[in-house]
């Protein structure tokens, strides 16, 4: 947490020495991830830079609690890269700055929605978080039953249903969600 605040302040204030420290510490992990996922070094640099810009913009606008800067930055890089791969179209044209800004704006909105979802997810009980994490990560009901020592698969199905319902209720009852719905319409 101590480094987190230091890193954010350095990014906002443009302190080169600490920004270089961020690059040395975290960039190799991002590079490795992108290289193993159909990217190259130039892609990794672009993604890393975009993620740092995202943090600067959002943290200047409204400070949020970030427990681990390294994990937060890596997740942002990962999300940007996944979105890039999803939208990747072979282009012979040079990407204009306007297109890049539009893509970054869309990513910022998507990332804010993701952070909203995570905040609501974290309000669930530990049991619900464990079950839903397993379920959302592709484990079958049978695997969840074995891993959590539940009596039957039906018990797991019921728990998943109840936990998902609780999560949806938390999301739908939040005023921020109502703003998102209005904005997206």
Short mmCIF file of C-alpha atoms in Angstrom, two decimals:
data_model
loop_
_atom_site.label_atom_id
_atom_site.label_comp_id
_atom_site.label_asym_id
_atom_site.label_seq_id
_atom_site.Cartn_x
_atom_site.Cartn_y
_atom_site.Cartn_z
CA UNK A 1 0.00 0.00 0.00
CA UNK A 2 2.90 2.34 0.79
CA UNK A 3 4.42 1.94 -2.69
CA UNK A 4 0.98 2.28 -4.25
CA UNK A 5 0.52 5.87 -3.09
CA UNK A 6 4.14 6.69 -3.95
CA UNK A 7 3.72 5.33 -7.48
CA UNK A 8 0.44 7.12 -8.09
CA UNK A 9 1.86 10.44 -6.88
CA UNK A 10 4.92 9.95 -9.10
CA UNK A 11 2.74 9.30 -12.15
CA UNK A 12 0.55 12.32 -11.51
CA UNK A 13 3.53 14.59 -10.85
CA UNK A 14 5.70 13.13 -13.62
CA UNK A 15 8.61 12.04 -11.41
CA UNK A 16 10.88 10.28 -13.90
CA UNK A 17 12.99 8.37 -11.39
CA UNK A 18 10.02 6.63 -9.78
CA UNK A 19 8.29 6.12 -13.14
CA UNK A 20 11.47 4.35 -14.33
CA UNK A 21 11.25 2.20 -11.19
CA UNK A 22 7.67 1.26 -12.16
CA UNK A 23 8.85 0.30 -15.65
CA UNK A 24 11.75 -1.80 -14.30
CA UNK A 25 9.59 -3.57 -11.74
CA UNK A 26 6.33 -4.21 -13.60
CA UNK A 27 6.93 -3.88 -17.35
CA UNK A 28 8.78 -7.24 -17.70
CA UNK A 29 5.69 -9.08 -16.42
CA UNK A 30 3.44 -7.22 -18.85
CA UNK A 31 5.89 -7.89 -21.70
CA UNK A 32 5.94 -11.61 -20.88
CA UNK A 33 2.13 -11.72 -20.80
CA UNK A 34 1.76 -9.96 -24.15
CA UNK A 35 4.49 -11.98 -25.84
CA UNK A 36 2.75 -15.20 -24.81
CA UNK A 37 -0.57 -13.83 -26.07
CA UNK A 38 0.10 -13.00 -29.73
CA UNK A 39 1.85 -9.69 -29.17
CA UNK A 40 5.27 -8.14 -29.58
CA UNK A 41 7.46 -5.72 -27.65
CA UNK A 42 5.96 -2.67 -29.35
CA UNK A 43 2.46 -3.86 -28.38
CA UNK A 44 3.63 -4.32 -24.79
CA UNK A 45 5.05 -0.79 -24.63
CA UNK A 46 1.83 0.67 -26.06
CA UNK A 47 -0.34 -1.26 -23.62
CA UNK A 48 1.87 -0.38 -20.65
CA UNK A 49 1.87 3.30 -21.59
CA UNK A 50 -1.93 3.32 -22.09
CA UNK A 51 -2.42 1.66 -18.70
CA UNK A 52 -0.24 4.27 -16.98
CA UNK A 53 -2.21 7.02 -18.75
CA UNK A 54 -5.45 5.42 -17.57
CA UNK A 55 -4.22 5.45 -13.97
CA UNK A 56 -3.10 9.09 -14.24
CA UNK A 57 -6.44 10.21 -15.70
CA UNK A 58 -8.64 8.27 -13.29
CA UNK A 59 -6.62 9.02 -10.17
CA UNK A 60 -6.47 12.75 -10.95
CA UNK A 61 -10.21 12.74 -11.49
CA UNK A 62 -11.21 10.72 -8.42
CA UNK A 63 -8.95 8.85 -6.06
CA UNK A 64 -9.87 5.24 -5.43
CA UNK A 65 -8.35 2.77 -3.01
CA UNK A 66 -5.78 0.54 -4.70
CA UNK A 67 -4.39 -2.15 -2.47
CA UNK A 68 -1.64 -3.33 -4.80
CA UNK A 69 -0.40 -0.98 -7.50
CA UNK A 70 1.44 -3.80 -9.26
CA UNK A 71 -1.63 -6.05 -9.41
CA UNK A 72 -3.87 -3.14 -10.42
CA UNK A 73 -1.56 -2.05 -13.23
CA UNK A 74 -1.16 -5.61 -14.48
CA UNK A 75 -4.93 -6.18 -14.59
CA UNK A 76 -5.39 -2.94 -16.52
CA UNK A 77 -2.68 -3.98 -19.00
CA UNK A 78 -4.25 -7.41 -19.33
CA UNK A 79 -7.70 -5.89 -19.99
CA UNK A 80 -6.33 -3.44 -22.56
CA UNK A 81 -4.51 -6.25 -24.36
CA UNK A 82 -7.58 -8.52 -24.36
CA UNK A 83 -9.67 -5.68 -25.78
CA UNK A 84 -6.97 -4.98 -28.38
CA UNK A 85 -6.90 -8.61 -29.47
CA UNK A 86 -10.67 -8.74 -29.62
CA UNK A 87 -10.84 -5.64 -31.79
CA UNK A 88 -7.71 -6.29 -33.81
CA UNK A 89 -8.35 -5.85 -37.48
CA UNK A 90 -5.58 -5.81 -40.04
CA UNK A 91 -5.30 -2.21 -41.15
CA UNK A 92 -3.09 -0.78 -43.79
CA UNK A 93 -3.82 2.77 -42.66
CA UNK A 94 -2.01 4.54 -39.89
CA UNK A 95 -4.14 4.66 -36.75
CA UNK A 96 -5.11 8.23 -36.15
CA UNK A 97 -4.75 9.91 -32.79
CA UNK A 98 -8.52 10.39 -32.74
CA UNK A 99 -9.11 6.63 -33.05
CA UNK A 100 -6.62 5.99 -30.25
CA UNK A 101 -8.37 8.53 -28.00
CA UNK A 102 -11.76 6.98 -28.77
CA UNK A 103 -10.41 3.53 -27.94
CA UNK A 104 -8.90 4.82 -24.68
CA UNK A 105 -12.19 6.51 -23.73
CA UNK A 106 -14.09 3.28 -24.37
CA UNK A 107 -11.53 1.37 -22.33
CA UNK A 108 -11.80 3.84 -19.43
CA UNK A 109 -15.56 3.37 -19.37
CA UNK A 110 -15.18 -0.42 -19.55
CA UNK A 111 -12.56 -0.40 -16.78
CA UNK A 112 -14.79 1.75 -14.55
CA UNK A 113 -17.63 -0.73 -15.07
CA UNK A 114 -15.25 -3.55 -14.16
CA UNK A 115 -14.14 -1.73 -11.00
CA UNK A 116 -17.80 -1.11 -10.10
CA UNK A 117 -18.49 -4.83 -10.51
CA UNK A 118 -15.47 -5.77 -8.37
CA UNK A 119 -16.58 -3.37 -5.62
CA UNK A 120 -20.01 -5.05 -5.52
CA UNK A 121 -18.47 -8.52 -5.73
CA UNK A 122 -16.31 -7.71 -2.69
CA UNK A 123 -19.46 -6.95 -0.66
CA UNK A 124 -20.50 -10.61 -0.88
CA UNK A 125 -19.74 -13.12 1.85
CA UNK A 126 -16.44 -15.02 1.58
CA UNK A 127 -18.37 -18.19 0.76
CA UNK A 128 -20.20 -16.49 -2.12
CA UNK A 129 -16.99 -14.94 -3.42
CA UNK A 130 -15.27 -18.36 -3.41
CA UNK A 131 -18.15 -20.15 -5.12
CA UNK A 132 -18.70 -17.47 -7.76
CA UNK A 133 -14.96 -17.16 -8.43
CA UNK A 134 -14.78 -20.89 -9.05
CA UNK A 135 -17.93 -20.80 -11.19
CA UNK A 136 -16.83 -17.76 -13.24
CA UNK A 137 -13.39 -19.33 -13.76
CA UNK A 138 -15.01 -22.28 -15.51
CA UNK A 139 -15.07 -24.94 -12.81
CA UNK A 140 -17.96 -27.36 -13.18
CA UNK A 141 -20.53 -27.83 -10.44
CA UNK A 142 -18.96 -31.22 -9.73
CA UNK A 143 -15.49 -29.69 -9.29
CA UNK A 144 -16.88 -26.98 -6.99
CA UNK A 145 -18.69 -29.67 -4.97
CA UNK A 146 -15.46 -31.59 -4.45
CA UNK A 147 -13.28 -28.53 -3.79
CA UNK A 148 -15.64 -27.10 -1.17
CA UNK A 149 -16.85 -30.38 0.35
CA UNK A 150 -20.53 -29.78 -0.42
CA UNK A 151 -22.97 -32.66 -0.05
CA UNK A 152 -24.41 -32.59 -3.57
CA UNK A 153 -24.13 -30.86 -6.92
CA UNK A 154 -27.64 -29.45 -6.36
CA UNK A 155 -26.41 -27.68 -3.24
CA UNK A 156 -23.72 -26.00 -5.32
CA UNK A 157 -26.24 -25.04 -8.01
CA UNK A 158 -28.45 -23.44 -5.36
CA UNK A 159 -25.52 -21.58 -3.80
CA UNK A 160 -24.36 -20.29 -7.20
CA UNK A 161 -27.91 -19.15 -7.99
CA UNK A 162 -28.35 -17.42 -4.61
CA UNK A 163 -24.92 -15.77 -4.75
CA UNK A 164 -25.44 -14.55 -8.33
CA UNK A 165 -28.85 -13.20 -7.35
CA UNK A 166 -27.35 -11.37 -4.38
CA UNK A 167 -24.62 -9.90 -6.62
CA UNK A 168 -27.19 -8.74 -9.19
CA UNK A 169 -29.27 -7.19 -6.40
CA UNK A 170 -26.23 -5.29 -5.07
CA UNK A 171 -25.47 -4.02 -8.57
CA UNK A 172 -29.03 -3.05 -9.54
CA UNK A 173 -29.73 -1.26 -6.26
CA UNK A 174 -26.66 0.98 -6.54
CA UNK A 175 -27.18 4.55 -7.77
CA UNK A 176 -24.01 4.30 -9.90
CA UNK A 177 -25.59 1.42 -11.82
CA UNK A 178 -28.62 3.59 -12.57
CA UNK A 179 -26.25 6.24 -13.99
CA UNK A 180 -24.47 3.62 -16.11
CA UNK A 181 -27.80 2.40 -17.50
CA UNK A 182 -28.90 5.94 -18.37
CA UNK A 183 -25.53 6.78 -19.93
CA UNK A 184 -25.44 3.60 -22.00
CA UNK A 185 -28.99 4.04 -23.34
#
